[in-house]
PDB file of C-alpha atoms and ligand atoms in Angstrom:
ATOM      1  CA  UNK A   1       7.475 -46.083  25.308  1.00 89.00           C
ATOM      2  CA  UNK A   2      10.697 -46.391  26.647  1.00 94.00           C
ATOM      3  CA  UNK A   3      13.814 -48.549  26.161  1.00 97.00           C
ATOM      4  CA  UNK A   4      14.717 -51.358  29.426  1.00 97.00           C
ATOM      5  CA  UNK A   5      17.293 -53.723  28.907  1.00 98.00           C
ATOM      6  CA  UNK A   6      18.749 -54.760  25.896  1.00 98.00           C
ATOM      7  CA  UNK A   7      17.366 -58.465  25.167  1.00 98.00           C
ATOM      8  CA  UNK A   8      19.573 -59.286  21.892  1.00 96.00           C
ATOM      9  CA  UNK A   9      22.130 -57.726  19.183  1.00 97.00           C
ATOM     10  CA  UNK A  10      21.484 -59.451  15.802  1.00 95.00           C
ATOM     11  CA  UNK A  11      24.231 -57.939  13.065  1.00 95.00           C
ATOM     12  CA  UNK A  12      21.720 -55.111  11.593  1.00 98.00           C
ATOM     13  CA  UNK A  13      19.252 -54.410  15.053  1.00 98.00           C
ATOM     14  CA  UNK A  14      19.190 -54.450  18.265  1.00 98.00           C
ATOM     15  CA  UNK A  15      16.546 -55.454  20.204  1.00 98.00           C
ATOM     16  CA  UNK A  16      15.177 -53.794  23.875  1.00 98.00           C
ATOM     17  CA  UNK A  17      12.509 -55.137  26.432  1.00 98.00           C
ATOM     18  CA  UNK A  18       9.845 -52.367  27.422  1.00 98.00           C
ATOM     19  CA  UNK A  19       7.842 -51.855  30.381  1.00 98.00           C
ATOM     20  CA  UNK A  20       4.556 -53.906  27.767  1.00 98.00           C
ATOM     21  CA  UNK A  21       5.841 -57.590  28.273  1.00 98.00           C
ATOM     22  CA  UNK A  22       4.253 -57.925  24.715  1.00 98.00           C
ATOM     23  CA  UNK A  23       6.249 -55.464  23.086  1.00 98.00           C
ATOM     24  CA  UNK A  24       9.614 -55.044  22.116  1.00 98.00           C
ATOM     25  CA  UNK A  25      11.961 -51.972  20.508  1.00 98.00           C
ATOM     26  CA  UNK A  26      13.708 -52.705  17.551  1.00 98.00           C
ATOM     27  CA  UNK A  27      16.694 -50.038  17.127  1.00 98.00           C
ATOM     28  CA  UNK A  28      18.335 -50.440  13.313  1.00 99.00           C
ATOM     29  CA  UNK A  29      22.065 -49.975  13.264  1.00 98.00           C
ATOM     30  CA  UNK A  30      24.459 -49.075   9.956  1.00 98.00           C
ATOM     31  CA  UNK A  31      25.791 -52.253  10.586  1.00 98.00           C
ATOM     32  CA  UNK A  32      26.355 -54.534   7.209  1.00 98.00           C
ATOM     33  CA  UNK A  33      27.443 -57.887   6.780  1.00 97.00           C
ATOM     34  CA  UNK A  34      27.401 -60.316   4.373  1.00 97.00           C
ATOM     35  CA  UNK A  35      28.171 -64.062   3.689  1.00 94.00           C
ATOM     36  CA  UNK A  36      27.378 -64.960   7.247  1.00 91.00           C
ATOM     37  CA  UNK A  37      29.171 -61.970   8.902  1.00 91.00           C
ATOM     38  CA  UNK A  38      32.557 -63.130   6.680  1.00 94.00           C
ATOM     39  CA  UNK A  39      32.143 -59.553   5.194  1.00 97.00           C
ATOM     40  CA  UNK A  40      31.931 -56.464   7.899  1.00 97.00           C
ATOM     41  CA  UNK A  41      31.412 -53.033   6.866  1.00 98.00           C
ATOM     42  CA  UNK A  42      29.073 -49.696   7.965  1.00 98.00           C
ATOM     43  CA  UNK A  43      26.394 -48.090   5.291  1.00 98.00           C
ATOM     44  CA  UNK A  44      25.990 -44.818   6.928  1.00 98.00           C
ATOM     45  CA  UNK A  45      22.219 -44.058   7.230  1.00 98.00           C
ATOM     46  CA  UNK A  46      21.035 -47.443   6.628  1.00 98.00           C
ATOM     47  CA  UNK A  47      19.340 -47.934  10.062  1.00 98.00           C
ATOM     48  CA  UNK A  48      17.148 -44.985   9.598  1.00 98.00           C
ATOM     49  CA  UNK A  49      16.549 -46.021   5.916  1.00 98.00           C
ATOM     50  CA  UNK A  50      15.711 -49.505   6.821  1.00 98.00           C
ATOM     51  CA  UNK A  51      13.713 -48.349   9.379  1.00 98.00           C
ATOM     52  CA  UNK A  52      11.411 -46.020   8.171  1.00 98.00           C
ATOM     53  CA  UNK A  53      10.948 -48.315   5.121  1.00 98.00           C
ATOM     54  CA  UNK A  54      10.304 -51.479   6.725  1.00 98.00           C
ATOM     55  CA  UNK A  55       7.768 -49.286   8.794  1.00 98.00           C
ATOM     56  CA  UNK A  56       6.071 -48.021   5.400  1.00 98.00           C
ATOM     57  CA  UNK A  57       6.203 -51.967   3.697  1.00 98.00           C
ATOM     58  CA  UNK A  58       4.368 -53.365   7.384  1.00 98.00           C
ATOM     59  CA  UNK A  59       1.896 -50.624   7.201  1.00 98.00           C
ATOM     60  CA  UNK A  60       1.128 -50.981   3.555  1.00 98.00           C
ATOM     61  CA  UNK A  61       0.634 -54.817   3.695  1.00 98.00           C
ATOM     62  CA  UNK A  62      -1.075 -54.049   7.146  1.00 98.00           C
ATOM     63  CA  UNK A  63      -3.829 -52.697   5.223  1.00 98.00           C
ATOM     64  CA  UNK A  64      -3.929 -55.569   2.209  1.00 98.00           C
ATOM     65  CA  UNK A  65      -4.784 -57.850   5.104  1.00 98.00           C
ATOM     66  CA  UNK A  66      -1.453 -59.361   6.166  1.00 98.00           C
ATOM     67  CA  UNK A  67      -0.937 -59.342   9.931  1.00 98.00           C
ATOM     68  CA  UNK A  68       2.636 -57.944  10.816  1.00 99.00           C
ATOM     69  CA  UNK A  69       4.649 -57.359  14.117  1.00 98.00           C
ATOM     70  CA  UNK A  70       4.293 -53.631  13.119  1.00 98.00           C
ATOM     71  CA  UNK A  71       3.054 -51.556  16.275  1.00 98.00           C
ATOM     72  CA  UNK A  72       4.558 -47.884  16.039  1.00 98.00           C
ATOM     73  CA  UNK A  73       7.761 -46.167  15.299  1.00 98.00           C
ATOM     74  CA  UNK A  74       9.093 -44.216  17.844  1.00 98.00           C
ATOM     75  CA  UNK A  75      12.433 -42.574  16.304  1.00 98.00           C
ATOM     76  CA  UNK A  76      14.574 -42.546  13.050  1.00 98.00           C
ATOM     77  CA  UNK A  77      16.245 -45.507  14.213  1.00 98.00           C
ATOM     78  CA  UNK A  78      13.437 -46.911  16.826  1.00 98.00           C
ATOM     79  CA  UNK A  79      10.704 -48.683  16.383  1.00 98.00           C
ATOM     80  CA  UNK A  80       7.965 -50.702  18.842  1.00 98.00           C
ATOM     81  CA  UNK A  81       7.099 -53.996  17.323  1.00 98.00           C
ATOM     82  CA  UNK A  82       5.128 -57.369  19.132  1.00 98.00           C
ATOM     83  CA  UNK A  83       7.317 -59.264  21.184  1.00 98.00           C
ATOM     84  CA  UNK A  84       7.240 -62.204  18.624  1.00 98.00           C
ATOM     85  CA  UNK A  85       9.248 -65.856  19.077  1.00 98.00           C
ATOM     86  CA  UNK A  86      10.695 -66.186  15.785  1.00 98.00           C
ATOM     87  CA  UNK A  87      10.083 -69.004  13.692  1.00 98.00           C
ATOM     88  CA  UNK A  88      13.414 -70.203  12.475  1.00 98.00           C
ATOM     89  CA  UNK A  89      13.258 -69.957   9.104  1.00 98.00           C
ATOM     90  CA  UNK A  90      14.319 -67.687   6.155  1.00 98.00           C
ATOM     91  CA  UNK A  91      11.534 -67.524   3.896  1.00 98.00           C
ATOM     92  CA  UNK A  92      12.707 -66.906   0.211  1.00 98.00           C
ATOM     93  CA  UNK A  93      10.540 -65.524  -2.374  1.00 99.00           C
ATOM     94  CA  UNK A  94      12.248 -65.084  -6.190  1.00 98.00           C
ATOM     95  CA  UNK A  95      10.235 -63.763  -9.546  1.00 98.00           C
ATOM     96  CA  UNK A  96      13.534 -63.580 -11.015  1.00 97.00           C
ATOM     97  CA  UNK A  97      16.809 -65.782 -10.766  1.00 97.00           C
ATOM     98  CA  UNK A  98      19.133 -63.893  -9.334  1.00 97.00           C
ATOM     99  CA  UNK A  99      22.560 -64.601  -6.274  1.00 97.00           C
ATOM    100  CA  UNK A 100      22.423 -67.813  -4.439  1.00 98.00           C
ATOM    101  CA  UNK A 101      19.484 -69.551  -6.850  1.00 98.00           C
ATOM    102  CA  UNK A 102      21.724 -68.893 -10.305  1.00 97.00           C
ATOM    103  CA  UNK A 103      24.775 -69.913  -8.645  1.00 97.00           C
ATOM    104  CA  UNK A 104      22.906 -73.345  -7.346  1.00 98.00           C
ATOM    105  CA  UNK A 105      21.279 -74.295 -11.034  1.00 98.00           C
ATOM    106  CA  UNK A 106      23.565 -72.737 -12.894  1.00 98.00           C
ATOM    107  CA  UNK A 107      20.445 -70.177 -14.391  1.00 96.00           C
ATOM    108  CA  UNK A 108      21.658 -66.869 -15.417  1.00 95.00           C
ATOM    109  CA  UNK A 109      21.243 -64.120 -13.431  1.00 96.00           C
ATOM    110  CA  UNK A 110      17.772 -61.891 -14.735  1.00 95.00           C
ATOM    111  CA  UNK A 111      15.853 -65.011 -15.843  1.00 95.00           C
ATOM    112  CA  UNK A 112      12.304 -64.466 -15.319  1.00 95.00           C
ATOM    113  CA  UNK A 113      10.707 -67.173 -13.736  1.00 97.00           C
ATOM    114  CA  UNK A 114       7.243 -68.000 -15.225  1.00 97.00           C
ATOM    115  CA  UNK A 115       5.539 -68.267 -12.026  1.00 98.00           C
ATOM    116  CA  UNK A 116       7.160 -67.031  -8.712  1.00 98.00           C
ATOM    117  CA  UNK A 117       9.420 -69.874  -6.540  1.00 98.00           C
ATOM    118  CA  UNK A 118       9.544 -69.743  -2.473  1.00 98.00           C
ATOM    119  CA  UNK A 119      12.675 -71.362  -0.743  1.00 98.00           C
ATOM    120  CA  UNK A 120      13.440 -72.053   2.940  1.00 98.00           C
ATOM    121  CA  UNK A 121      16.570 -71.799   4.750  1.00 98.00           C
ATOM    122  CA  UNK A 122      17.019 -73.234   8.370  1.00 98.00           C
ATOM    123  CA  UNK A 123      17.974 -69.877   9.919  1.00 98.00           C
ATOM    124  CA  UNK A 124      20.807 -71.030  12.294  1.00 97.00           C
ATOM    125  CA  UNK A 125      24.707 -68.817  11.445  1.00 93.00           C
ATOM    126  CA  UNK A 126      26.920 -71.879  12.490  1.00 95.00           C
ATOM    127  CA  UNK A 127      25.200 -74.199  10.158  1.00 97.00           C
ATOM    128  CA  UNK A 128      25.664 -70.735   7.878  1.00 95.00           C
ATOM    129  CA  UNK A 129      21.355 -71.016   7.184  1.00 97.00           C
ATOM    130  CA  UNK A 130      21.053 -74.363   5.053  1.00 98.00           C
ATOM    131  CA  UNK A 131      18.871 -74.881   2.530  1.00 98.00           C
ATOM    132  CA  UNK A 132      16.209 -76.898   3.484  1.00 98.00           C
ATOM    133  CA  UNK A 133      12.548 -78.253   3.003  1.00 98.00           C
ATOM    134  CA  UNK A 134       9.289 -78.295   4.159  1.00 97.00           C
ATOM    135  CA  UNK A 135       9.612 -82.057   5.611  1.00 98.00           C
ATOM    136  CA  UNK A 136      12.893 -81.236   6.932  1.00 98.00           C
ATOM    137  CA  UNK A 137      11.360 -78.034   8.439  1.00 98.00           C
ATOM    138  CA  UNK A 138       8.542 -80.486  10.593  1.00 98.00           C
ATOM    139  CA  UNK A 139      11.845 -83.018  11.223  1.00 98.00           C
ATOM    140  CA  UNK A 140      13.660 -80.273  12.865  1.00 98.00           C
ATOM    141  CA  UNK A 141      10.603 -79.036  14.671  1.00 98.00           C
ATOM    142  CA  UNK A 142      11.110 -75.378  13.318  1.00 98.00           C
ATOM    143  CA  UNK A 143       7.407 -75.214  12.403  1.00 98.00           C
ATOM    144  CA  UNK A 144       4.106 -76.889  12.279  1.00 98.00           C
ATOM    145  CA  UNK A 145       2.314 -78.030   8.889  1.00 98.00           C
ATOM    146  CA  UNK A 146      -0.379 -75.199   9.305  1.00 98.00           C
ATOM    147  CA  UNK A 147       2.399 -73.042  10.146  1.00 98.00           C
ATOM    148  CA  UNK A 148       4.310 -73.903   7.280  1.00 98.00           C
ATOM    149  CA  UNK A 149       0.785 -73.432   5.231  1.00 98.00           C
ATOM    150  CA  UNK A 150      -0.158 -70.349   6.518  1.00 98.00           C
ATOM    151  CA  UNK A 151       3.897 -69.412   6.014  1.00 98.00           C
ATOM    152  CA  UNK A 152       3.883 -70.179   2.534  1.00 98.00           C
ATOM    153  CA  UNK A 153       0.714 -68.228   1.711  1.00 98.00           C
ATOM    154  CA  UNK A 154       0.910 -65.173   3.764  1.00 98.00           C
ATOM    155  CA  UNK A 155       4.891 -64.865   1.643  1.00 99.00           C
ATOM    156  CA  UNK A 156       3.028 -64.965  -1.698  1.00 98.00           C
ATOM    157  CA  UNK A 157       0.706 -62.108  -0.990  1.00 98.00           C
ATOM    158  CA  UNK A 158       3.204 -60.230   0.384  1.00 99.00           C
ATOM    159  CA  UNK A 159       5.250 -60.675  -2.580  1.00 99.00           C
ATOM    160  CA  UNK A 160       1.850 -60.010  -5.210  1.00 98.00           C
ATOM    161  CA  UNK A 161       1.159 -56.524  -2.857  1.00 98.00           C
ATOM    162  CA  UNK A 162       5.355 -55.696  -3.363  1.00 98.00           C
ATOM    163  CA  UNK A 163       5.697 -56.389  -6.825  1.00 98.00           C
ATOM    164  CA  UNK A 164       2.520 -53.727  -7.464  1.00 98.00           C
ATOM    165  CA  UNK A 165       3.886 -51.518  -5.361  1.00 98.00           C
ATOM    166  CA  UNK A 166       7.997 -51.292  -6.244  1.00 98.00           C
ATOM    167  CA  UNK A 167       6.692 -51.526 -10.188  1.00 98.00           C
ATOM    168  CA  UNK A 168       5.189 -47.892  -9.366  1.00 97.00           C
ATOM    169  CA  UNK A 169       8.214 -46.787  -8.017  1.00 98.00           C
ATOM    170  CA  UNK A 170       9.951 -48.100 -11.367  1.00 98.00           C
ATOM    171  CA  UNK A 171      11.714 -50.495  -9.527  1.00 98.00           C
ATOM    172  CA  UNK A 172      11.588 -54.891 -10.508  1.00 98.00           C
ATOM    173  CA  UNK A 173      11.347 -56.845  -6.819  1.00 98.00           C
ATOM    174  CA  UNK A 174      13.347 -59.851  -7.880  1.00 98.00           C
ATOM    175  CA  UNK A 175      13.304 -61.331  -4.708  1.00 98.00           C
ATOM    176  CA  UNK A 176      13.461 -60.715  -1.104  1.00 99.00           C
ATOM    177  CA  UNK A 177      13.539 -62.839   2.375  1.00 98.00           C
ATOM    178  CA  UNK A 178      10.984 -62.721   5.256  1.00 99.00           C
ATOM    179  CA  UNK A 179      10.677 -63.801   8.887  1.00 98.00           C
ATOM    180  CA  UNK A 180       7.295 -64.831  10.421  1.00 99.00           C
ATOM    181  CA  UNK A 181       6.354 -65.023  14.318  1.00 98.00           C
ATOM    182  CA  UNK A 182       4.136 -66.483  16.510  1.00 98.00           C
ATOM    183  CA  UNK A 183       2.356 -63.957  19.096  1.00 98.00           C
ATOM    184  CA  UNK A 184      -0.391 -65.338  20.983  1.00 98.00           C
ATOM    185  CA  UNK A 185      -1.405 -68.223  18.616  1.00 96.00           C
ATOM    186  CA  UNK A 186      -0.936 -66.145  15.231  1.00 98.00           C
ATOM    187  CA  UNK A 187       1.867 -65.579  12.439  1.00 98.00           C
ATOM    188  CA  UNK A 188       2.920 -62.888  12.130  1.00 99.00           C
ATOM    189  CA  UNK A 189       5.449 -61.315   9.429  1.00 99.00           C
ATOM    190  CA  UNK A 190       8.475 -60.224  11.333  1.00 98.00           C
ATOM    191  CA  UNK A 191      11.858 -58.498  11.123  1.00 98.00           C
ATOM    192  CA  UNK A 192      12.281 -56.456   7.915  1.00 98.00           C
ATOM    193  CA  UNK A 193      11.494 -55.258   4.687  1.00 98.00           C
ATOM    194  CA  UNK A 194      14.255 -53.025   2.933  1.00 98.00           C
ATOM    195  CA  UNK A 195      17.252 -53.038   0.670  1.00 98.00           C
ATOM    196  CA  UNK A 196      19.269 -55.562   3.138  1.00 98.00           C
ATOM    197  CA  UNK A 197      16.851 -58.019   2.417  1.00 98.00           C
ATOM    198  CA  UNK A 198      15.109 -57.593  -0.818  1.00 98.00           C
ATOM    199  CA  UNK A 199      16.746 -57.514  -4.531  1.00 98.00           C
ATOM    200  CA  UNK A 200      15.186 -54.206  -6.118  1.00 98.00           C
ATOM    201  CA  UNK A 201      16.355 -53.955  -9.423  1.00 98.00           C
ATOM    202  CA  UNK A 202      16.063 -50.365 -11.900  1.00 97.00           C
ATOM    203  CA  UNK A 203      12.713 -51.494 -13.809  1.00 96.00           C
ATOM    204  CA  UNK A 204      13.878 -52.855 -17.185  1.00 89.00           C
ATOM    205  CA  UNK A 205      17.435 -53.358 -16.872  1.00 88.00           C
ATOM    206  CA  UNK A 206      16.795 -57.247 -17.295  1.00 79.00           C
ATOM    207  CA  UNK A 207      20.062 -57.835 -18.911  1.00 77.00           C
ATOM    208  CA  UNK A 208      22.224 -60.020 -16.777  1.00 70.00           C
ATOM    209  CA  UNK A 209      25.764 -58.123 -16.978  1.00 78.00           C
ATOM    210  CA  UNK A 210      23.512 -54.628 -17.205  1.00 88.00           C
ATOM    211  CA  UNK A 211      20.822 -54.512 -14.258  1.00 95.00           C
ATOM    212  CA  UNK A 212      20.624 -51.503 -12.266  1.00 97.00           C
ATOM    213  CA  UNK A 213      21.054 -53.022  -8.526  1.00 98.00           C
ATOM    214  CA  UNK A 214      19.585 -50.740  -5.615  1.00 98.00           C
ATOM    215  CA  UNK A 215      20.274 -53.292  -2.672  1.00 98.00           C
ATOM    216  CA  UNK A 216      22.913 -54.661  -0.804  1.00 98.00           C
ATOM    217  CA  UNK A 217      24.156 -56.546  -3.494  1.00 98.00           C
ATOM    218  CA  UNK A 218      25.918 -53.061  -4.088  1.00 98.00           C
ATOM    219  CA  UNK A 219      27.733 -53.710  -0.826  1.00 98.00           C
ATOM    220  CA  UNK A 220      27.926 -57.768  -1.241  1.00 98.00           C
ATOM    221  CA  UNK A 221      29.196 -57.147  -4.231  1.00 98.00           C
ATOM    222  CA  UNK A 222      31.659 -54.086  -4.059  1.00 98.00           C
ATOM    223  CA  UNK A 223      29.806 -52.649  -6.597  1.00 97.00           C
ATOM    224  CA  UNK A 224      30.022 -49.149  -5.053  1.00 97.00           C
ATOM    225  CA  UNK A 225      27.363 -46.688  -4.650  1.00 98.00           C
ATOM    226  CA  UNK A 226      25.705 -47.969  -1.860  1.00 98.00           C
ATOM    227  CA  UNK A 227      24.734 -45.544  -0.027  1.00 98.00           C
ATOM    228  CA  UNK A 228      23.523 -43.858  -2.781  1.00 98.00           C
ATOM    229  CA  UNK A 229      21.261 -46.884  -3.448  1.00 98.00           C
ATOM    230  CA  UNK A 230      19.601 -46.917  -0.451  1.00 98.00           C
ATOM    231  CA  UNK A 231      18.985 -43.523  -0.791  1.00 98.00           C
ATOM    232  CA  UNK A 232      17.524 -43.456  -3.893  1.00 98.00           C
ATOM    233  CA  UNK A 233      14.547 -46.069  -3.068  1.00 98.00           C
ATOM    234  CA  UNK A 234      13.780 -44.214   0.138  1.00 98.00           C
ATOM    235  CA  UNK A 235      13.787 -41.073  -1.867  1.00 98.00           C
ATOM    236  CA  UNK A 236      10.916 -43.309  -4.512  1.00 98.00           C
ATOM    237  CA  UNK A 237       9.161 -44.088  -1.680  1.00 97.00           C
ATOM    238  CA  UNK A 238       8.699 -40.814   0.360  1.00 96.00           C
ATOM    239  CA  UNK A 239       9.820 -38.288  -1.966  1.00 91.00           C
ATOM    240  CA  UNK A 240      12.703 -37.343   0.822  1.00 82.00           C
TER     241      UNK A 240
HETATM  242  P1  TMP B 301      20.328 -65.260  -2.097  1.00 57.13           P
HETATM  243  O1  TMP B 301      20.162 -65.206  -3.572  1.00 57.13           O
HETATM  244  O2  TMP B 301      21.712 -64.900  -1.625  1.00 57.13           O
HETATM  245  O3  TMP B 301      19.857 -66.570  -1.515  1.00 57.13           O
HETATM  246  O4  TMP B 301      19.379 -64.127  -1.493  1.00 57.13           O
HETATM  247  C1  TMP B 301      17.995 -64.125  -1.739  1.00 57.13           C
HETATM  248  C2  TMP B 301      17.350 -62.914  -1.094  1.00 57.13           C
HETATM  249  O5  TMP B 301      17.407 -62.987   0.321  1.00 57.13           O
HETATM  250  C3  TMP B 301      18.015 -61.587  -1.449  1.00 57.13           C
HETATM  251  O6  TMP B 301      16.990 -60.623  -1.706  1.00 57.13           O
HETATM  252  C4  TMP B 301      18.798 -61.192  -0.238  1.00 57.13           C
HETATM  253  C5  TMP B 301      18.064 -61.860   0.888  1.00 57.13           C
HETATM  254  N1  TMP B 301      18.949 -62.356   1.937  1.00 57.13           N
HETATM  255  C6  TMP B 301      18.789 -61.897   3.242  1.00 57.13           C
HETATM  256  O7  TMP B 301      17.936 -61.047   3.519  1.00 57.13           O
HETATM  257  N2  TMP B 301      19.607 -62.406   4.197  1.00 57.13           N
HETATM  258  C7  TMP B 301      20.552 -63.335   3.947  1.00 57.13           C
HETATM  259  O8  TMP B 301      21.264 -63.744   4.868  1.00 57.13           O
HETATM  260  C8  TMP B 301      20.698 -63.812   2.605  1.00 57.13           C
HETATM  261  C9  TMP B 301      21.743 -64.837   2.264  1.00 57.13           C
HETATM  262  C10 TMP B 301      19.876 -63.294   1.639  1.00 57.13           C
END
């Protein structure tokens, strides 16, 4: 399949029309940002990283069941996913209090949560994503009720099949953020799944000044390394 015109430049992907009206080709850059695109900077190999690993998480959750936007990956950096419309809406999943949720209540970082807490945000960068709720979600019109429903649901299996499968990789998913779609009358889980948008912690380094991070928080953070962190997960997950 071949690349037509470019449709969209987010801050990590770009995004290409192809001659399948229903498909589209997502190309990963090295792009970072953080805090809304305040913070600008490149992690060299990221795209392929993210790629190939968001590839791996679609296919593996693929096959628990949980329809994705997933169709085939064409390059390092290229992949062939369903033409989705995006449902505006960052969906959060935490097992463990970590960034914006210890800052909010004031719950120290590494806090394990006794039973696993989702969170929306209204994805829209000049309101800089706002928390918000399911009843402001069907105010705003972002999303229907059996949307939301079938939103909320589909996020907590993803996160049970993650957790299983990071914990053999010795790695604790504290939390992560997903995108659904709608293609032809179904969600669908969209965008990404990789160390831009998931907290993947070294297993049992719970201690809040101590935790191993292997995510962009190395790069939010100027923690250093973070390359090497990306790296190191891919390496856990493919052996490369
Ligand atoms: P937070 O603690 O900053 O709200 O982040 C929660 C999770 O969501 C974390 O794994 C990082 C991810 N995330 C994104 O993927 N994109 C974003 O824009 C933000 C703010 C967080």
């Amino acid at each position: 399949m071949q690349k037509k015109e470019q449709l969209y430049e987010g801050k990590a992907k770009k995004v290409f029309a192809t001659e399948n009206p229903d498909y589209v080709i997502v190309s990963y850059k090295d792009d970072a940002t953080a805090f809304n695109g305040l913070k600008k900077g490149t992690i060299s190999g990221k795209g392929v990283i993210n790629n190939k690993m968001s590839n791996m998480m679609m296919a593996m959750l693929e096959k628990k069941g949980i329809p994705t936007h997933f169709v085939e990956q064409l390059s390092d950096r290229d992949t062939v996913v369903k033409k989705v419309q995006i449902v505006p809406l960052e969906v959060i999943i935490r097992n463990v209090a970590a960034g914006s949720f210890s800052k909010r209540y004031g719950v120290p970082e590494g806090t394990k949560f006794s039973a696993p807490t989702i969170e929306f945000s209204y994805k829209n960068d000049e309101l800089g994503d706002p928390l918000i709720n399911d009843y402001h979600a069907l105010a705003l019109g972002l999303a229907t009720a059996q949307e939301i429903d079938t939103i909320k649901k589909m996020a907590f299996a993803v996160n049970d099949a993650m957790i299983e499968f990071f914990k053999q990789l010795n790695i604790d998913l504290i939390d992560f953020k997903l995108e659904f779609g709608r293609f032809k009358g179904q969600i669908l889980l969209a965008d990404e799944i990789s160390p831009d948008t998931c907290r993947f912690w070294e297993a049992g380094t719970w201690d809040t000044t101590k935790h191993v991070s292997l995510d962009k928080d190395r790069f939010r953070r100027d923690l250093g390394g973070v390359e090497d962190a990306y790296k190191e997960v891919f390496k856990r997950l493919t052996g490369e």
